[in-house]
C-alpha cells in the first residue's frame, strides 16, 4: 500500500503529550532531551506537566508538537527497524507540521528544527500586537464562498483565507475588525457556524510578513538536505524535493494559505491509500476522512499505536 506520513499543526497540543512514549521507549526520551538541549529549555517537563496555557504559547507549542512527532518517528526506527524512504511515498505537515515532516525526511536535523520552530513561534507572536489580529473558523461554506466572504469583509483591512482544511471547513485570518465583519457576513451567506478562534495571532495572512522575513533569515542559516521522500507543500499542494525550493516555500507559508484539502486530494490522486498521522492528536485523520473517504488513516502517537502500526506493516 502506498503511504504518506502526515504531521499535525498547532491546536493538537495537550498537556501529557509524549509522556507515554517517553516512559516506554528510551528512543523517545533521547529526542526530548535533544530538543531540550537545542532550546536551552526544559520543554519536555512543560509538555508532561503543563501548565496548559504556557504549553499553548506559540513559541512552545510549535517545537513541542514537533518533538512528539519526532519521538514517535525515532521509536518506529529503533523498535521496528522502520525506514521512511522504504515505507512512505510522501510526507506532508499542517503549518508547523511541515517542519516536522521535513525533520522526519532528513531535510533538517532535530536540533535545527527545534530552533527554527522556536524562532517561528516567537516571530509570529511578535508580528502583530495582541488584540489587533484574529482568526475565525467558517463551517458549511465551500472554499470559494468563504474566500469571497473574506474579500468582502476586508474593506481595506487584511482578511484572507488562511487554512483550507476540508470541504466546508475554512479558517479566515486578518485584522480583528475585518475578521469580526467576516463572521457576521459568513452567517448571512448561510454558514452553519462562524466563530472566532482562541489564537494568539492571525497566522497565514499578510500581517505575518515580519515573521516571514525572520524565517527567511533563519532558514538561510541552516543546512538543508533533499528529503528522502517528496514533501507535499502547504502553499502549492504539490510535491517538492529541491532544498532551495523548499526553503522558499517555507518562507511563503508564513503569510500564505495552508492548502490542506488540496494536499490530501493530491495524495489521493497519486495513489496514496493510507495517511499515517504521526504525533499528538487525530485532527488530520479526521480531516482526511472528509476529503478523501477512500484513504485509510492510521495514528502513531502512543506506545499502543506504535505496536499496532508496526504489526500492520
PDB file of C-alpha atoms in Angstrom:
ATOM      1  CA  UNK A   1       0.000   0.000   0.000  1.00  0.00           C
ATOM      2  CA  UNK A   2       1.248   3.494  -0.851  1.00  0.00           C
ATOM      3  CA  UNK A   3       1.561   5.619   2.297  1.00  0.00           C
ATOM      4  CA  UNK A   4       2.012   9.265   3.144  1.00  0.00           C
ATOM      5  CA  UNK A   5       3.167  10.355   6.588  1.00  0.00           C
ATOM      6  CA  UNK A   6       1.459  13.494   7.896  1.00  0.00           C
ATOM      7  CA  UNK A   7       2.339  15.696  10.852  1.00  0.00           C
ATOM      8  CA  UNK A   8      -0.091  17.803  12.909  1.00  0.00           C
ATOM      9  CA  UNK A   9      -0.100  21.551  13.442  1.00  0.00           C
ATOM     10  CA  UNK A  10      -0.898  23.926  16.264  1.00  0.00           C
ATOM     11  CA  UNK A  11      -4.067  23.096  18.161  1.00  0.00           C
ATOM     12  CA  UNK A  12      -3.131  19.418  18.570  1.00  0.00           C
ATOM     13  CA  UNK A  13      -1.059  20.121  21.685  1.00  0.00           C
ATOM     14  CA  UNK A  14      -2.189  18.765  25.065  1.00  0.00           C
ATOM     15  CA  UNK A  15      -0.530  18.514  28.465  1.00  0.00           C
ATOM     16  CA  UNK A  16       0.798  14.974  28.799  1.00  0.00           C
ATOM     17  CA  UNK A  17       1.533  14.503  25.110  1.00  0.00           C
ATOM     18  CA  UNK A  18       4.534  12.276  24.549  1.00  0.00           C
ATOM     19  CA  UNK A  19       4.601  11.136  28.185  1.00  0.00           C
ATOM     20  CA  UNK A  20       3.679   7.507  27.465  1.00  0.00           C
ATOM     21  CA  UNK A  21       6.220   7.335  24.627  1.00  0.00           C
ATOM     22  CA  UNK A  22       8.959   8.698  26.916  1.00  0.00           C
ATOM     23  CA  UNK A  23       8.062   6.245  29.694  1.00  0.00           C
ATOM     24  CA  UNK A  24       8.020   3.263  27.324  1.00  0.00           C
ATOM     25  CA  UNK A  25      10.949   3.964  24.991  1.00  0.00           C
ATOM     26  CA  UNK A  26      14.489   5.296  25.565  1.00  0.00           C
ATOM     27  CA  UNK A  27      14.488   6.498  21.926  1.00  0.00           C
ATOM     28  CA  UNK A  28      11.629   8.908  22.686  1.00  0.00           C
ATOM     29  CA  UNK A  29      13.406  10.215  25.789  1.00  0.00           C
ATOM     30  CA  UNK A  30      16.513  10.850  23.674  1.00  0.00           C
ATOM     31  CA  UNK A  31      14.500  13.029  21.293  1.00  0.00           C
ATOM     32  CA  UNK A  32      13.034  15.087  24.132  1.00  0.00           C
ATOM     33  CA  UNK A  33      16.490  15.528  25.682  1.00  0.00           C
ATOM     34  CA  UNK A  34      17.948  16.643  22.331  1.00  0.00           C
ATOM     35  CA  UNK A  35      15.167  19.206  21.897  1.00  0.00           C
ATOM     36  CA  UNK A  36      15.621  20.479  25.472  1.00  0.00           C
ATOM     37  CA  UNK A  37      19.344  20.896  24.847  1.00  0.00           C
ATOM     38  CA  UNK A  38      18.848  22.636  21.487  1.00  0.00           C
ATOM     39  CA  UNK A  39      16.453  25.158  23.048  1.00  0.00           C
ATOM     40  CA  UNK A  40      18.142  25.541  26.437  1.00  0.00           C
ATOM     41  CA  UNK A  41      14.701  24.943  27.942  1.00  0.00           C
ATOM     42  CA  UNK A  42      13.043  22.038  29.774  1.00  0.00           C
ATOM     43  CA  UNK A  43      10.318  21.772  27.152  1.00  0.00           C
ATOM     44  CA  UNK A  44       9.640  18.095  27.901  1.00  0.00           C
ATOM     45  CA  UNK A  45       8.721  18.972  31.505  1.00  0.00           C
ATOM     46  CA  UNK A  46       6.284  21.603  30.214  1.00  0.00           C
ATOM     47  CA  UNK A  47       4.798  19.049  27.800  1.00  0.00           C
ATOM     48  CA  UNK A  48       4.458  16.484  30.565  1.00  0.00           C
ATOM     49  CA  UNK A  49       3.206  18.655  33.414  1.00  0.00           C
ATOM     50  CA  UNK A  50       1.940  21.918  31.945  1.00  0.00           C
ATOM     51  CA  UNK A  51       0.609  24.448  32.724  1.00  0.00           C
ATOM     52  CA  UNK A  52      -1.549  24.254  29.630  1.00  0.00           C
ATOM     53  CA  UNK A  53      -1.588  27.997  28.988  1.00  0.00           C
ATOM     54  CA  UNK A  54       2.226  28.032  28.820  1.00  0.00           C
ATOM     55  CA  UNK A  55       2.342  24.987  26.534  1.00  0.00           C
ATOM     56  CA  UNK A  56      -0.197  26.664  24.233  1.00  0.00           C
ATOM     57  CA  UNK A  57       2.063  29.715  23.722  1.00  0.00           C
ATOM     58  CA  UNK A  58       3.040  29.582  20.069  1.00  0.00           C
ATOM     59  CA  UNK A  59       6.788  29.553  20.766  1.00  0.00           C
ATOM     60  CA  UNK A  60       6.342  26.452  22.989  1.00  0.00           C
ATOM     61  CA  UNK A  61       3.545  24.619  21.158  1.00  0.00           C
ATOM     62  CA  UNK A  62       5.384  24.569  17.837  1.00  0.00           C
ATOM     63  CA  UNK A  63       8.636  22.865  18.917  1.00  0.00           C
ATOM     64  CA  UNK A  64       6.705  20.683  21.396  1.00  0.00           C
ATOM     65  CA  UNK A  65       4.408  19.231  18.733  1.00  0.00           C
ATOM     66  CA  UNK A  66       7.407  18.587  16.500  1.00  0.00           C
ATOM     67  CA  UNK A  67       9.194  16.854  19.385  1.00  0.00           C
ATOM     68  CA  UNK A  68       6.316  14.412  19.907  1.00  0.00           C
ATOM     69  CA  UNK A  69       6.143  13.649  16.190  1.00  0.00           C
ATOM     70  CA  UNK A  70       9.878  13.058  16.009  1.00  0.00           C
ATOM     71  CA  UNK A  71       9.858  10.946  19.174  1.00  0.00           C
ATOM     72  CA  UNK A  72       7.258   8.690  17.547  1.00  0.00           C
ATOM     73  CA  UNK A  73       9.339   8.511  14.351  1.00  0.00           C
ATOM     74  CA  UNK A  74      12.519   7.671  16.297  1.00  0.00           C
ATOM     75  CA  UNK A  75      10.662   4.900  18.157  1.00  0.00           C
ATOM     76  CA  UNK A  76       9.445   3.408  14.857  1.00  0.00           C
ATOM     77  CA  UNK A  77      13.022   3.451  13.593  1.00  0.00           C
ATOM     78  CA  UNK A  78      14.623   1.991  16.735  1.00  0.00           C
ATOM     79  CA  UNK A  79      11.908  -0.501  17.721  1.00  0.00           C
ATOM     80  CA  UNK A  80      10.747  -1.614  14.297  1.00  0.00           C
ATOM     81  CA  UNK A  81      13.726  -1.007  12.030  1.00  0.00           C
ATOM     82  CA  UNK A  82      11.445   1.384  10.180  1.00  0.00           C
ATOM     83  CA  UNK A  83      12.865   3.454   7.317  1.00  0.00           C
ATOM     84  CA  UNK A  84      10.666   6.243   5.966  1.00  0.00           C
ATOM     85  CA  UNK A  85      12.133   6.002   2.453  1.00  0.00           C
ATOM     86  CA  UNK A  86      11.109   2.315   2.254  1.00  0.00           C
ATOM     87  CA  UNK A  87       7.617   2.618   3.692  1.00  0.00           C
ATOM     88  CA  UNK A  88       6.283   6.004   2.535  1.00  0.00           C
ATOM     89  CA  UNK A  89       5.955   7.789  -0.782  1.00  0.00           C
ATOM     90  CA  UNK A  90       5.369  11.308   0.571  1.00  0.00           C
ATOM     91  CA  UNK A  91       5.397  13.441   3.711  1.00  0.00           C
ATOM     92  CA  UNK A  92       3.183  16.440   4.481  1.00  0.00           C
ATOM     93  CA  UNK A  93       2.517  18.571   7.533  1.00  0.00           C
ATOM     94  CA  UNK A  94      -0.099  21.127   8.549  1.00  0.00           C
ATOM     95  CA  UNK A  95       1.593  24.522   9.009  1.00  0.00           C
ATOM     96  CA  UNK A  96       4.307  23.918  11.655  1.00  0.00           C
ATOM     97  CA  UNK A  97       3.841  20.213  10.866  1.00  0.00           C
ATOM     98  CA  UNK A  98       5.659  20.875   7.602  1.00  0.00           C
ATOM     99  CA  UNK A  99       8.843  21.304   9.665  1.00  0.00           C
ATOM    100  CA  UNK A 100       8.165  18.005  11.471  1.00  0.00           C
ATOM    101  CA  UNK A 101       7.672  16.348   8.069  1.00  0.00           C
ATOM    102  CA  UNK A 102      10.987  17.734   6.837  1.00  0.00           C
ATOM    103  CA  UNK A 103      12.794  16.648  10.007  1.00  0.00           C
ATOM    104  CA  UNK A 104      11.356  13.144   9.584  1.00  0.00           C
ATOM    105  CA  UNK A 105      12.510  13.129   5.942  1.00  0.00           C
ATOM    106  CA  UNK A 106      16.041  14.236   6.849  1.00  0.00           C
ATOM    107  CA  UNK A 107      15.961  17.771   5.422  1.00  0.00           C
ATOM    108  CA  UNK A 108      16.670  19.332   8.828  1.00  0.00           C
ATOM    109  CA  UNK A 109      18.454  17.970  11.888  1.00  0.00           C
ATOM    110  CA  UNK A 110      16.310  17.617  15.001  1.00  0.00           C
ATOM    111  CA  UNK A 111      18.175  20.436  16.788  1.00  0.00           C
ATOM    112  CA  UNK A 112      17.828  22.814  13.835  1.00  0.00           C
ATOM    113  CA  UNK A 113      14.113  22.028  13.537  1.00  0.00           C
ATOM    114  CA  UNK A 114      13.547  22.796  17.223  1.00  0.00           C
ATOM    115  CA  UNK A 115      15.388  26.121  16.969  1.00  0.00           C
ATOM    116  CA  UNK A 116      13.631  27.082  13.724  1.00  0.00           C
ATOM    117  CA  UNK A 117      10.223  26.449  15.276  1.00  0.00           C
ATOM    118  CA  UNK A 118      11.111  28.394  18.421  1.00  0.00           C
ATOM    119  CA  UNK A 119      12.107  31.315  16.169  1.00  0.00           C
ATOM    120  CA  UNK A 120       8.965  30.861  14.049  1.00  0.00           C
ATOM    121  CA  UNK A 121       6.696  30.851  17.087  1.00  0.00           C
ATOM    122  CA  UNK A 122       8.327  33.952  18.588  1.00  0.00           C
ATOM    123  CA  UNK A 123       8.306  35.803  15.253  1.00  0.00           C
ATOM    124  CA  UNK A 124       4.642  35.006  14.602  1.00  0.00           C
ATOM    125  CA  UNK A 125       3.740  36.205  18.079  1.00  0.00           C
ATOM    126  CA  UNK A 126       5.655  39.471  17.693  1.00  0.00           C
ATOM    127  CA  UNK A 127       4.418  40.234  14.168  1.00  0.00           C
ATOM    128  CA  UNK A 128       1.057  41.631  15.297  1.00  0.00           C
ATOM    129  CA  UNK A 129       0.287  43.290  18.663  1.00  0.00           C
ATOM    130  CA  UNK A 130      -2.033  41.181  20.823  1.00  0.00           C
ATOM    131  CA  UNK A 131      -5.680  42.036  20.160  1.00  0.00           C
ATOM    132  CA  UNK A 132      -5.108  43.552  16.712  1.00  0.00           C
ATOM    133  CA  UNK A 133      -5.405  40.305  14.760  1.00  0.00           C
ATOM    134  CA  UNK A 134      -7.900  37.453  14.790  1.00  0.00           C
ATOM    135  CA  UNK A 135      -8.822  34.168  13.136  1.00  0.00           C
ATOM    136  CA  UNK A 136     -12.227  32.591  12.583  1.00  0.00           C
ATOM    137  CA  UNK A 137     -13.462  29.176  11.504  1.00  0.00           C
ATOM    138  CA  UNK A 138     -16.184  29.145   8.869  1.00  0.00           C
ATOM    139  CA  UNK A 139     -18.113  25.884   8.630  1.00  0.00           C
ATOM    140  CA  UNK A 140     -20.608  24.991   5.949  1.00  0.00           C
ATOM    141  CA  UNK A 141     -19.431  27.237   3.106  1.00  0.00           C
ATOM    142  CA  UNK A 142     -17.250  25.889   0.325  1.00  0.00           C
ATOM    143  CA  UNK A 143     -13.814  27.395  -0.220  1.00  0.00           C
ATOM    144  CA  UNK A 144     -14.808  29.874  -2.937  1.00  0.00           C
ATOM    145  CA  UNK A 145     -17.732  31.120  -0.833  1.00  0.00           C
ATOM    146  CA  UNK A 146     -15.539  31.540   2.258  1.00  0.00           C
ATOM    147  CA  UNK A 147     -12.859  33.311   0.218  1.00  0.00           C
ATOM    148  CA  UNK A 148     -15.491  35.704  -1.165  1.00  0.00           C
ATOM    149  CA  UNK A 149     -16.648  36.444   2.398  1.00  0.00           C
ATOM    150  CA  UNK A 150     -13.053  37.309   3.397  1.00  0.00           C
ATOM    151  CA  UNK A 151     -12.618  39.604   0.403  1.00  0.00           C
ATOM    152  CA  UNK A 152     -15.915  41.383   1.042  1.00  0.00           C
ATOM    153  CA  UNK A 153     -15.197  41.785   4.756  1.00  0.00           C
ATOM    154  CA  UNK A 154     -11.708  43.214   4.263  1.00  0.00           C
ATOM    155  CA  UNK A 155     -12.827  46.779   3.451  1.00  0.00           C
ATOM    156  CA  UNK A 156      -9.224  47.942   3.192  1.00  0.00           C
ATOM    157  CA  UNK A 157      -8.039  45.818   6.116  1.00  0.00           C
ATOM    158  CA  UNK A 158      -6.399  42.388   5.860  1.00  0.00           C
ATOM    159  CA  UNK A 159      -8.797  39.434   5.737  1.00  0.00           C
ATOM    160  CA  UNK A 160      -7.959  36.275   3.840  1.00  0.00           C
ATOM    161  CA  UNK A 161      -8.402  32.517   3.794  1.00  0.00           C
ATOM    162  CA  UNK A 162      -5.652  31.050   5.985  1.00  0.00           C
ATOM    163  CA  UNK A 163      -6.449  27.325   6.053  1.00  0.00           C
ATOM    164  CA  UNK A 164      -8.496  25.371   3.537  1.00  0.00           C
ATOM    165  CA  UNK A 165      -8.765  22.360   5.822  1.00  0.00           C
ATOM    166  CA  UNK A 166     -11.555  20.219   4.382  1.00  0.00           C
ATOM    167  CA  UNK A 167     -14.782  20.610   2.393  1.00  0.00           C
ATOM    168  CA  UNK A 168     -16.858  23.140   4.324  1.00  0.00           C
ATOM    169  CA  UNK A 169     -14.100  23.991   6.820  1.00  0.00           C
ATOM    170  CA  UNK A 170     -12.124  27.147   6.069  1.00  0.00           C
ATOM    171  CA  UNK A 171     -10.234  29.354   8.520  1.00  0.00           C
ATOM    172  CA  UNK A 172     -10.006  33.109   7.903  1.00  0.00           C
ATOM    173  CA  UNK A 173      -7.278  35.371   9.273  1.00  0.00           C
ATOM    174  CA  UNK A 174      -6.552  39.079   9.409  1.00  0.00           C
ATOM    175  CA  UNK A 175      -7.159  42.248  11.360  1.00  0.00           C
ATOM    176  CA  UNK A 176      -9.680  41.842  14.163  1.00  0.00           C
ATOM    177  CA  UNK A 177     -12.219  44.318  12.773  1.00  0.00           C
ATOM    178  CA  UNK A 178     -12.226  42.603   9.365  1.00  0.00           C
ATOM    179  CA  UNK A 179     -12.493  39.099  10.823  1.00  0.00           C
ATOM    180  CA  UNK A 180     -15.384  40.248  13.037  1.00  0.00           C
ATOM    181  CA  UNK A 181     -17.123  41.529   9.895  1.00  0.00           C
ATOM    182  CA  UNK A 182     -16.402  38.241   8.137  1.00  0.00           C
ATOM    183  CA  UNK A 183     -18.052  36.244  10.933  1.00  0.00           C
ATOM    184  CA  UNK A 184     -21.278  38.210  10.543  1.00  0.00           C
ATOM    185  CA  UNK A 185     -21.152  38.079   6.760  1.00  0.00           C
ATOM    186  CA  UNK A 186     -20.483  34.325   6.701  1.00  0.00           C
ATOM    187  CA  UNK A 187     -23.605  33.745   8.778  1.00  0.00           C
ATOM    188  CA  UNK A 188     -25.601  35.918   6.384  1.00  0.00           C
ATOM    189  CA  UNK A 189     -24.260  33.821   3.480  1.00  0.00           C
ATOM    190  CA  UNK A 190     -25.521  30.623   5.072  1.00  0.00           C
ATOM    191  CA  UNK A 191     -22.563  29.284   7.034  1.00  0.00           C
ATOM    192  CA  UNK A 192     -23.614  26.675   9.594  1.00  0.00           C
ATOM    193  CA  UNK A 193     -21.173  28.212  12.052  1.00  0.00           C
ATOM    194  CA  UNK A 194     -18.706  31.085  12.003  1.00  0.00           C
ATOM    195  CA  UNK A 195     -16.739  31.676  15.164  1.00  0.00           C
ATOM    196  CA  UNK A 196     -13.632  33.397  16.410  1.00  0.00           C
ATOM    197  CA  UNK A 197     -10.779  31.052  17.309  1.00  0.00           C
ATOM    198  CA  UNK A 198      -8.802  31.286  20.536  1.00  0.00           C
ATOM    199  CA  UNK A 199      -5.434  32.037  18.944  1.00  0.00           C
ATOM    200  CA  UNK A 200      -2.702  34.447  19.915  1.00  0.00           C
ATOM    201  CA  UNK A 201      -2.030  35.869  16.441  1.00  0.00           C
ATOM    202  CA  UNK A 202      -3.511  35.974  12.904  1.00  0.00           C
ATOM    203  CA  UNK A 203      -1.495  33.204  11.257  1.00  0.00           C
ATOM    204  CA  UNK A 204      -1.139  32.655   7.493  1.00  0.00           C
ATOM    205  CA  UNK A 205      -2.097  36.111   6.323  1.00  0.00           C
ATOM    206  CA  UNK A 206      -0.297  39.228   5.069  1.00  0.00           C
ATOM    207  CA  UNK A 207       0.018  40.609   8.627  1.00  0.00           C
ATOM    208  CA  UNK A 208       2.621  37.886   9.245  1.00  0.00           C
ATOM    209  CA  UNK A 209       5.145  39.460   6.847  1.00  0.00           C
ATOM    210  CA  UNK A 210       7.592  40.400   9.656  1.00  0.00           C
ATOM    211  CA  UNK A 211       7.594  36.731  10.698  1.00  0.00           C
ATOM    212  CA  UNK A 212       8.185  35.647   7.084  1.00  0.00           C
ATOM    213  CA  UNK A 213      11.214  37.971   6.975  1.00  0.00           C
ATOM    214  CA  UNK A 214      12.522  36.467  10.223  1.00  0.00           C
ATOM    215  CA  UNK A 215      12.118  32.947   8.848  1.00  0.00           C
ATOM    216  CA  UNK A 216      13.868  33.838   5.601  1.00  0.00           C
ATOM    217  CA  UNK A 217      16.889  34.855   7.670  1.00  0.00           C
ATOM    218  CA  UNK A 218      16.698  31.822   9.995  1.00  0.00           C
ATOM    219  CA  UNK A 219      16.266  29.340   7.136  1.00  0.00           C
ATOM    220  CA  UNK A 220      19.199  30.933   5.323  1.00  0.00           C
ATOM    221  CA  UNK A 221      21.446  29.946   8.215  1.00  0.00           C
ATOM    222  CA  UNK A 222      20.700  26.208   8.351  1.00  0.00           C
ATOM    223  CA  UNK A 223      21.850  23.327   6.205  1.00  0.00           C
ATOM    224  CA  UNK A 224      19.033  21.718   4.241  1.00  0.00           C
ATOM    225  CA  UNK A 225      19.234  18.331   2.518  1.00  0.00           C
ATOM    226  CA  UNK A 226      16.856  16.881  -0.058  1.00  0.00           C
ATOM    227  CA  UNK A 227      14.085  14.943   1.756  1.00  0.00           C
ATOM    228  CA  UNK A 228      14.272  11.147   1.413  1.00  0.00           C
ATOM    229  CA  UNK A 229      10.707  11.266   0.052  1.00  0.00           C
ATOM    230  CA  UNK A 230       8.988  14.282  -1.551  1.00  0.00           C
ATOM    231  CA  UNK A 231       7.180  16.857   0.593  1.00  0.00           C
ATOM    232  CA  UNK A 232       3.679  17.922  -0.434  1.00  0.00           C
ATOM    233  CA  UNK A 233       3.977  21.618   0.383  1.00  0.00           C
ATOM    234  CA  UNK A 234       1.264  23.646   2.104  1.00  0.00           C
ATOM    235  CA  UNK A 235       1.348  26.588  -0.279  1.00  0.00           C
ATOM    236  CA  UNK A 236       1.392  24.644  -3.549  1.00  0.00           C
ATOM    237  CA  UNK A 237      -0.419  21.384  -2.618  1.00  0.00           C
ATOM    238  CA  UNK A 238       2.106  19.555  -4.793  1.00  0.00           C
ATOM    239  CA  UNK A 239       5.322  17.599  -4.332  1.00  0.00           C
ATOM    240  CA  UNK A 240       8.731  19.236  -3.965  1.00  0.00           C
ATOM    241  CA  UNK A 241      12.205  17.804  -3.330  1.00  0.00           C
ATOM    242  CA  UNK A 242      14.673  20.601  -4.069  1.00  0.00           C
ATOM    243  CA  UNK A 243      16.022  22.119  -0.811  1.00  0.00           C
ATOM    244  CA  UNK A 244      16.199  25.661  -2.209  1.00  0.00           C
ATOM    245  CA  UNK A 245      12.616  25.461  -3.415  1.00  0.00           C
ATOM    246  CA  UNK A 246      11.539  24.074  -0.032  1.00  0.00           C
ATOM    247  CA  UNK A 247      13.285  27.000   1.690  1.00  0.00           C
ATOM    248  CA  UNK A 248      11.310  29.497  -0.407  1.00  0.00           C
ATOM    249  CA  UNK A 249       8.038  27.670   0.198  1.00  0.00           C
ATOM    250  CA  UNK A 250       8.597  27.642   3.974  1.00  0.00           C
ATOM    251  CA  UNK A 251       9.008  31.423   3.892  1.00  0.00           C
ATOM    252  CA  UNK A 252       5.915  31.827   1.693  1.00  0.00           C
ATOM    253  CA  UNK A 253       3.982  29.544   4.043  1.00  0.00           C
ATOM    254  CA  UNK A 254       4.125  32.102   6.886  1.00  0.00           C
ATOM    255  CA  UNK A 255       1.849  34.537   5.024  1.00  0.00           C
ATOM    256  CA  UNK A 256       0.316  32.015   2.618  1.00  0.00           C
ATOM    257  CA  UNK A 257      -2.636  29.682   2.889  1.00  0.00           C
ATOM    258  CA  UNK A 258      -2.367  26.092   4.112  1.00  0.00           C
ATOM    259  CA  UNK A 259      -3.955  24.195   1.213  1.00  0.00           C
ATOM    260  CA  UNK A 260      -4.644  21.048   3.210  1.00  0.00           C
ATOM    261  CA  UNK A 261      -7.798  19.930   1.383  1.00  0.00           C
ATOM    262  CA  UNK A 262      -5.962  20.109  -1.925  1.00  0.00           C
ATOM    263  CA  UNK A 263      -2.852  18.457  -0.457  1.00  0.00           C
ATOM    264  CA  UNK A 264      -4.789  15.394   0.669  1.00  0.00           C
ATOM    265  CA  UNK A 265      -6.644  15.307  -2.659  1.00  0.00           C
ATOM    266  CA  UNK A 266      -3.250  15.457  -4.421  1.00  0.00           C
ATOM    267  CA  UNK A 267      -2.013  12.485  -2.382  1.00  0.00           C
ATOM    268  CA  UNK A 268      -5.176  10.523  -3.163  1.00  0.00           C
ATOM    269  CA  UNK A 269      -4.689  11.320  -6.831  1.00  0.00           C
ATOM    270  CA  UNK A 270      -1.148   9.925  -6.642  1.00  0.00           C
ATOM    271  CA  UNK A 271      -2.471   6.598  -5.408  1.00  0.00           C
ATOM    272  CA  UNK A 272      -1.832   7.046  -1.677  1.00  0.00           C
ATOM    273  CA  UNK A 273      -4.024   4.539   0.152  1.00  0.00           C
ATOM    274  CA  UNK A 274      -3.051   5.304   3.744  1.00  0.00           C
ATOM    275  CA  UNK A 275      -2.334   8.533   5.620  1.00  0.00           C
ATOM    276  CA  UNK A 276      -0.309   7.961   8.777  1.00  0.00           C
ATOM    277  CA  UNK A 277      -0.643  10.825  11.282  1.00  0.00           C
ATOM    278  CA  UNK A 278       2.458  10.941  13.468  1.00  0.00           C
ATOM    279  CA  UNK A 279       2.386  12.784  16.780  1.00  0.00           C
ATOM    280  CA  UNK A 280      -0.213  14.310  19.075  1.00  0.00           C
ATOM    281  CA  UNK A 281      -3.935  14.022  18.392  1.00  0.00           C
ATOM    282  CA  UNK A 282      -6.003  12.855  15.431  1.00  0.00           C
ATOM    283  CA  UNK A 283      -7.008  16.122  13.760  1.00  0.00           C
ATOM    284  CA  UNK A 284      -5.506  15.312  10.359  1.00  0.00           C
ATOM    285  CA  UNK A 285      -7.027  11.828  10.316  1.00  0.00           C
ATOM    286  CA  UNK A 286     -10.438  13.382  10.868  1.00  0.00           C
ATOM    287  CA  UNK A 287      -9.911  15.871   8.045  1.00  0.00           C
ATOM    288  CA  UNK A 288      -8.680  13.128   5.691  1.00  0.00           C
ATOM    289  CA  UNK A 289     -11.918  11.192   6.125  1.00  0.00           C
ATOM    290  CA  UNK A 290     -13.819  14.261   4.944  1.00  0.00           C
ATOM    291  CA  UNK A 291     -11.537  14.971   1.985  1.00  0.00           C
ATOM    292  CA  UNK A 292     -10.866  11.519   0.519  1.00  0.00           C
ATOM    293  CA  UNK A 293     -13.101   8.851   2.032  1.00  0.00           C
ATOM    294  CA  UNK A 294     -11.253   6.087   0.199  1.00  0.00           C
ATOM    295  CA  UNK A 295      -8.000   6.743   2.084  1.00  0.00           C
ATOM    296  CA  UNK A 296      -7.323   4.699   5.222  1.00  0.00           C
ATOM    297  CA  UNK A 297      -5.893   6.514   8.237  1.00  0.00           C
ATOM    298  CA  UNK A 298      -3.544   5.375  10.986  1.00  0.00           C
ATOM    299  CA  UNK A 299      -2.145   7.177  14.018  1.00  0.00           C
ATOM    300  CA  UNK A 300       1.244   6.865  15.674  1.00  0.00           C
ATOM    301  CA  UNK A 301       1.298   8.820  18.910  1.00  0.00           C
ATOM    302  CA  UNK A 302       1.279   6.311  21.782  1.00  0.00           C
ATOM    303  CA  UNK A 303       3.074   3.018  22.567  1.00  0.00           C
ATOM    304  CA  UNK A 304      -0.106   1.107  21.615  1.00  0.00           C
ATOM    305  CA  UNK A 305      -0.214   2.979  18.294  1.00  0.00           C
ATOM    306  CA  UNK A 306       3.433   2.109  17.618  1.00  0.00           C
ATOM    307  CA  UNK A 307       2.808  -1.586  18.275  1.00  0.00           C
ATOM    308  CA  UNK A 308      -0.316  -1.689  16.109  1.00  0.00           C
ATOM    309  CA  UNK A 309       1.320   0.183  13.244  1.00  0.00           C
ATOM    310  CA  UNK A 310       4.470  -1.940  13.171  1.00  0.00           C
ATOM    311  CA  UNK A 311       2.355  -5.115  13.280  1.00  0.00           C
ATOM    312  CA  UNK A 312       0.358  -3.907  10.300  1.00  0.00           C
ATOM    313  CA  UNK A 313       3.371  -3.227   8.078  1.00  0.00           C
TER     314      UNK A 313
END
